[in-house]
mmCIF file of C-alpha atoms in Angstrom:
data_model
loop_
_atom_site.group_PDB
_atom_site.id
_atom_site.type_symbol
_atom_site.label_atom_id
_atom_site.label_comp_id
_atom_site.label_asym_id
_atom_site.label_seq_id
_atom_site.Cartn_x
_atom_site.Cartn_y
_atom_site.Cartn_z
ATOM 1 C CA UNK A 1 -2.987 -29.115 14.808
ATOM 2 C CA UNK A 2 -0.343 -28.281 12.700
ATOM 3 C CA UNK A 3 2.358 -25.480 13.273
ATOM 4 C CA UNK A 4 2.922 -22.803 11.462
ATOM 5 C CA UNK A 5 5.917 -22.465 8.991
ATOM 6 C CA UNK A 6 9.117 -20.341 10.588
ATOM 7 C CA UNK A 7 10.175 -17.791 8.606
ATOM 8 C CA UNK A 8 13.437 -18.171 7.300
ATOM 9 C CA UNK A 9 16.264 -15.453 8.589
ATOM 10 C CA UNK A 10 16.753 -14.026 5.665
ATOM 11 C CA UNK A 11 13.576 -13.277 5.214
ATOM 12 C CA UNK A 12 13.001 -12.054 8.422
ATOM 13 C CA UNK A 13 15.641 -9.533 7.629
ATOM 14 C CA UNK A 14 14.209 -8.853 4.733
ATOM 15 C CA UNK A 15 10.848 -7.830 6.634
ATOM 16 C CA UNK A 16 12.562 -5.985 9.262
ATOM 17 C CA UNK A 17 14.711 -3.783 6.195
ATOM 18 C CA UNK A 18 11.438 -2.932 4.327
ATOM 19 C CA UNK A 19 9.696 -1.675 8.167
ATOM 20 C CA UNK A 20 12.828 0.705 9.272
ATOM 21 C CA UNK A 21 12.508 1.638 5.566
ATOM 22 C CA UNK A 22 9.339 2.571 5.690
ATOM 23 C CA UNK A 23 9.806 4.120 9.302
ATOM 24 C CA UNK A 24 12.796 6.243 7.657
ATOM 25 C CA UNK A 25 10.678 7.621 4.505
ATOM 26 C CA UNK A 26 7.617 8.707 6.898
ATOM 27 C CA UNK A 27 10.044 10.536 9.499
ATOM 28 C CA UNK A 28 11.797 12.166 6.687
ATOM 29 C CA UNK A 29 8.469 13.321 4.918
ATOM 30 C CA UNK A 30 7.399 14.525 8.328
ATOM 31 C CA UNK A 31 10.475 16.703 8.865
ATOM 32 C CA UNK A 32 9.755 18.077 5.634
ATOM 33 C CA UNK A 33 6.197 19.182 6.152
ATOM 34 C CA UNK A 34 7.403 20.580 9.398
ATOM 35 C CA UNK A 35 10.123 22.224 7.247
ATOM 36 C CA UNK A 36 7.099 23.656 5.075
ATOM 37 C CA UNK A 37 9.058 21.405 1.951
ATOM 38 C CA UNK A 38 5.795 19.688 1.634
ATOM 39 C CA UNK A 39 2.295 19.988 2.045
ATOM 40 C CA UNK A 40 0.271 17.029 3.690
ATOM 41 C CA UNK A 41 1.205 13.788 4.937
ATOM 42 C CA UNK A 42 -0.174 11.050 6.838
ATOM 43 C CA UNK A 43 2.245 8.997 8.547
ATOM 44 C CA UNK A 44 2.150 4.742 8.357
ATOM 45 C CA UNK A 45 3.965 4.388 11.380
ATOM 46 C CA UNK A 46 2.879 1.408 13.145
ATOM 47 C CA UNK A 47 1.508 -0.525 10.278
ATOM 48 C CA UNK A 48 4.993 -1.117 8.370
ATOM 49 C CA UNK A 49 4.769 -4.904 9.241
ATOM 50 C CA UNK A 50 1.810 -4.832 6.590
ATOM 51 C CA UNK A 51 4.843 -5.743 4.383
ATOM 52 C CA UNK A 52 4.578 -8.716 5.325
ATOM 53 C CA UNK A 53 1.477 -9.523 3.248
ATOM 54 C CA UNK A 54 3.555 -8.208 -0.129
ATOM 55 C CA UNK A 55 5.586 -11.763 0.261
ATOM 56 C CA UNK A 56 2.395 -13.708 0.020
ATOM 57 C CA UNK A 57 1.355 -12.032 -3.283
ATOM 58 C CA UNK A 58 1.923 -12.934 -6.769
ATOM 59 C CA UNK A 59 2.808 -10.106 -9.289
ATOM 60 C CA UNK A 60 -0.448 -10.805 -11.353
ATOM 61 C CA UNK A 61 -2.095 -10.255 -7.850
ATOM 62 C CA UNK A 62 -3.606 -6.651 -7.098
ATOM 63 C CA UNK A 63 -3.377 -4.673 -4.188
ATOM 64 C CA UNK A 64 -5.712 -1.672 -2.842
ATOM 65 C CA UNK A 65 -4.462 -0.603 -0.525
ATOM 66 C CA UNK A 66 -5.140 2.972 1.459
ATOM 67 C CA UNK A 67 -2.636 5.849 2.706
ATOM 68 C CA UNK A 68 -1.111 3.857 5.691
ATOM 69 C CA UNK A 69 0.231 1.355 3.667
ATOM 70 C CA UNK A 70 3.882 2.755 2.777
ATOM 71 C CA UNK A 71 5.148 -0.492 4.410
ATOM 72 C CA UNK A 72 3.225 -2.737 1.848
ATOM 73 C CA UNK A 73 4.053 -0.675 -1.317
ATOM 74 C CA UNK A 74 7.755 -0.834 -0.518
ATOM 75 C CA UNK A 75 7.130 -4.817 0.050
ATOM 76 C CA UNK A 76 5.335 -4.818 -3.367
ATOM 77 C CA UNK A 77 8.177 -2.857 -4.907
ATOM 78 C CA UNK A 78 7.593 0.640 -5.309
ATOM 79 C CA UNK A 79 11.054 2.403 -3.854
ATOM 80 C CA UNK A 80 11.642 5.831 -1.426
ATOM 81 C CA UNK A 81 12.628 7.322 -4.837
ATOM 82 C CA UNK A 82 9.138 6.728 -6.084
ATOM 83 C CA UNK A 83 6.891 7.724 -2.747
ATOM 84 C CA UNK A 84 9.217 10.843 -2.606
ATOM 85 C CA UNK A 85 8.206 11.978 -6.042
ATOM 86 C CA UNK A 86 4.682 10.997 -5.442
ATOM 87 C CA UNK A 87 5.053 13.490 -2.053
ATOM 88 C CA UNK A 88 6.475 16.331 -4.078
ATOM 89 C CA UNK A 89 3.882 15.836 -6.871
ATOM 90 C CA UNK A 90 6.517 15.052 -9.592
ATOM 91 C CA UNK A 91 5.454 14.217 -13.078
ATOM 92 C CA UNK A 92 7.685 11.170 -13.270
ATOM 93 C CA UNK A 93 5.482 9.898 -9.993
ATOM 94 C CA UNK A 94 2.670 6.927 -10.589
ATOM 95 C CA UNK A 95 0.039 9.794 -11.110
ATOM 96 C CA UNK A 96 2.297 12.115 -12.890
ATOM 97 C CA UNK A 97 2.044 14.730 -9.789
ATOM 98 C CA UNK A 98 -2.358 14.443 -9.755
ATOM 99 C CA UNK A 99 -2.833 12.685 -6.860
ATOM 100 C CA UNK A 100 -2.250 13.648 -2.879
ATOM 101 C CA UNK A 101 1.123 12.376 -1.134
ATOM 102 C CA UNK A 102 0.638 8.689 0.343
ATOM 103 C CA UNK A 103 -2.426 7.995 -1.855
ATOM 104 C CA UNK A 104 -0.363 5.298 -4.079
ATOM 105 C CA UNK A 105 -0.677 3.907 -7.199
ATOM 106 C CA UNK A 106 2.003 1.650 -9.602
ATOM 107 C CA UNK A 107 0.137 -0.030 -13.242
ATOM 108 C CA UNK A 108 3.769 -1.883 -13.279
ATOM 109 C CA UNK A 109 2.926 -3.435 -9.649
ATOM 110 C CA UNK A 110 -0.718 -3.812 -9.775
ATOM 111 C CA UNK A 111 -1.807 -1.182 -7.169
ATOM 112 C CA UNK A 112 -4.522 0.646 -7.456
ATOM 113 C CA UNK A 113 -5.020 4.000 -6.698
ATOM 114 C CA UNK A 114 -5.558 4.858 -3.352
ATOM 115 C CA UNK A 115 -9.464 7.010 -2.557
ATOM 116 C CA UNK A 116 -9.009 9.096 0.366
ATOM 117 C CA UNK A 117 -12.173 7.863 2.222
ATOM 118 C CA UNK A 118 -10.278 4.902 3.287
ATOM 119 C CA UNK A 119 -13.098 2.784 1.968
ATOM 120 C CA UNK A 120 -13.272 3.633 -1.629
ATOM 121 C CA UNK A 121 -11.152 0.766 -2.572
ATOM 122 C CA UNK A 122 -13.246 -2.078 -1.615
ATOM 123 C CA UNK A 123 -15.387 -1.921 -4.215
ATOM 124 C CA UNK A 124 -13.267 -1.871 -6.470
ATOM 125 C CA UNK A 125 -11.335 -4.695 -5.029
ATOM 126 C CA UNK A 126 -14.490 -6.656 -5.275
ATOM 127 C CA UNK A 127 -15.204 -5.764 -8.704
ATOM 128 C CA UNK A 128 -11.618 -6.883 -9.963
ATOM 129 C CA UNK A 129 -11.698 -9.770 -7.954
ATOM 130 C CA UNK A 130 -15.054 -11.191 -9.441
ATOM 131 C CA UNK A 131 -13.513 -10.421 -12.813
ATOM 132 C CA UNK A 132 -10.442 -12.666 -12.172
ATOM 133 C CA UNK A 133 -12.885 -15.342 -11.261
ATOM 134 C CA UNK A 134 -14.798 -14.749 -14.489
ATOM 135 C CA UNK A 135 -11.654 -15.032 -16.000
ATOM 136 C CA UNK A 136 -10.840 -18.497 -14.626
ATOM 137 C CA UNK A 137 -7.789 -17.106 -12.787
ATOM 138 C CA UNK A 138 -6.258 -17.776 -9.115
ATOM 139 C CA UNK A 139 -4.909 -14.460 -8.794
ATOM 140 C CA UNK A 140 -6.328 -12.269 -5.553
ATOM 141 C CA UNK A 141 -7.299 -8.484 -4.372
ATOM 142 C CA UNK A 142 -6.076 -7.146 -1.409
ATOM 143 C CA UNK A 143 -7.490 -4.499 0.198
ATOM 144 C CA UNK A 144 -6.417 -2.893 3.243
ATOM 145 C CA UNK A 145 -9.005 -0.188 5.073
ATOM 146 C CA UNK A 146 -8.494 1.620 8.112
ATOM 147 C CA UNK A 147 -10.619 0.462 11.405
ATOM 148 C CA UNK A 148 -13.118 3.743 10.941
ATOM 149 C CA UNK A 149 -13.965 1.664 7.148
ATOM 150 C CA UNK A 150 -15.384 -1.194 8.662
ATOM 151 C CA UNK A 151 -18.297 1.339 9.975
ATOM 152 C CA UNK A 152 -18.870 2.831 6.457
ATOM 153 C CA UNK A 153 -21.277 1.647 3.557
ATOM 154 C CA UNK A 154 -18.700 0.272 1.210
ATOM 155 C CA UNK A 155 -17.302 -1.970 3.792
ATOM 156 C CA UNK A 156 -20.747 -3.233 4.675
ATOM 157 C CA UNK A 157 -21.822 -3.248 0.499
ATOM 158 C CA UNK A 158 -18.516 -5.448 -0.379
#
C-alpha cells in the first residue's frame, strides 16, 4: 500500500490562508446582514477546506459548485472583492447584480452558476462532462451538493 503524498508547507499555508479567508468574508457578510447592509446570506463556515479540491483542478476544468462553497471559489480564484460585489448585487459582479449573494458564477474561471436547490448543478455537470468526453478531452466537472441533494431526483438522475 502506498502512502499518500505530504503536502508541501507552503502549500499547506496556502490552504490554511484561503480557509481564514473565507472564514473572514462570511463573518463580515454576516455582520452586515445583521447590520441590515445586506439582504440574505448563507454562511460556508465549516466547509472552507473544500479549497483544497481547487489545487487539484486544471483551469480548462469546470466547477459547479453550490452556495457553501466560498472556500473553493477563492481556491479557484475568484477574490473577497468579487463575492462582495456579488453580495451587494453590483453590476461589475459575475452576474452583473442578477443573481442571489453566495450563488457564484466566474466564465473567466469556469464556474458555473450556482441553482439554489442545491442539486440543480448536477445535471449540468453531467451534461458538460459527457461533452468533454465527446470532445476527446481530459478535463473534469466538479460538483459539490449539500447532504439534503443526495435525497433529491437530480442526484439520483446524474
Amino acid at each position: 500500500m502506498s502512502t499518500p503524498a505530504a503536502i508541501p508547507t507552503v502549500k499547506g499555508l496556502e490552504f490554511l490562508r484561503l480557509m481564514m479567508l473565507s472564514r473572514e468574508g462570511d463573518r463580515r457578510e454576516g455582520i452586515l446582514l445583521r447590520q441590515s447592509k445586506g439582504w440574505f446570506q448563507v454562511s460556508g463556515m465549516g466547509h472552507e477546506a473544500l479549497g483544497a479540491l481547487a489545487h487539484c483542478l486544471r483551469p480548462d476544468d469546470w466547477i459547479f459548485p453550490y452556495y457553501r462553497d466560498r472556500g473553493l471559489m477563492l481556491a479557484r480564484g475568484l477574490t473577497n472583492d468579487e463575492l462582495a460585489l456579488a453580495y451587494f448585487a453590483k453590476e461589475d459582479s459575475g452576474s452583473a447584480g442578477r443573481q442571489m449573494p453566495g450563488h457564484y458564477s466566474s466564465r473567466e474561471h469556469n464556474v458555473f452558476s450556482v441553482c439554489t436547490p442545491t442539486g440543480g448543478g448536477l445535471l449540468p455537470a453531467c451534461g458538460t462532462a459527457w461533452g468533454m468526453k465527446l470532445a476527446g478531452t481530459d478535463s473534469v466537472a466538479l460538483a459539490t451538493i449539500g447532504d439534503a441533494a443526495s435525497r433529491q431526483g437530480e442526484f439520483f438522475e446524474a
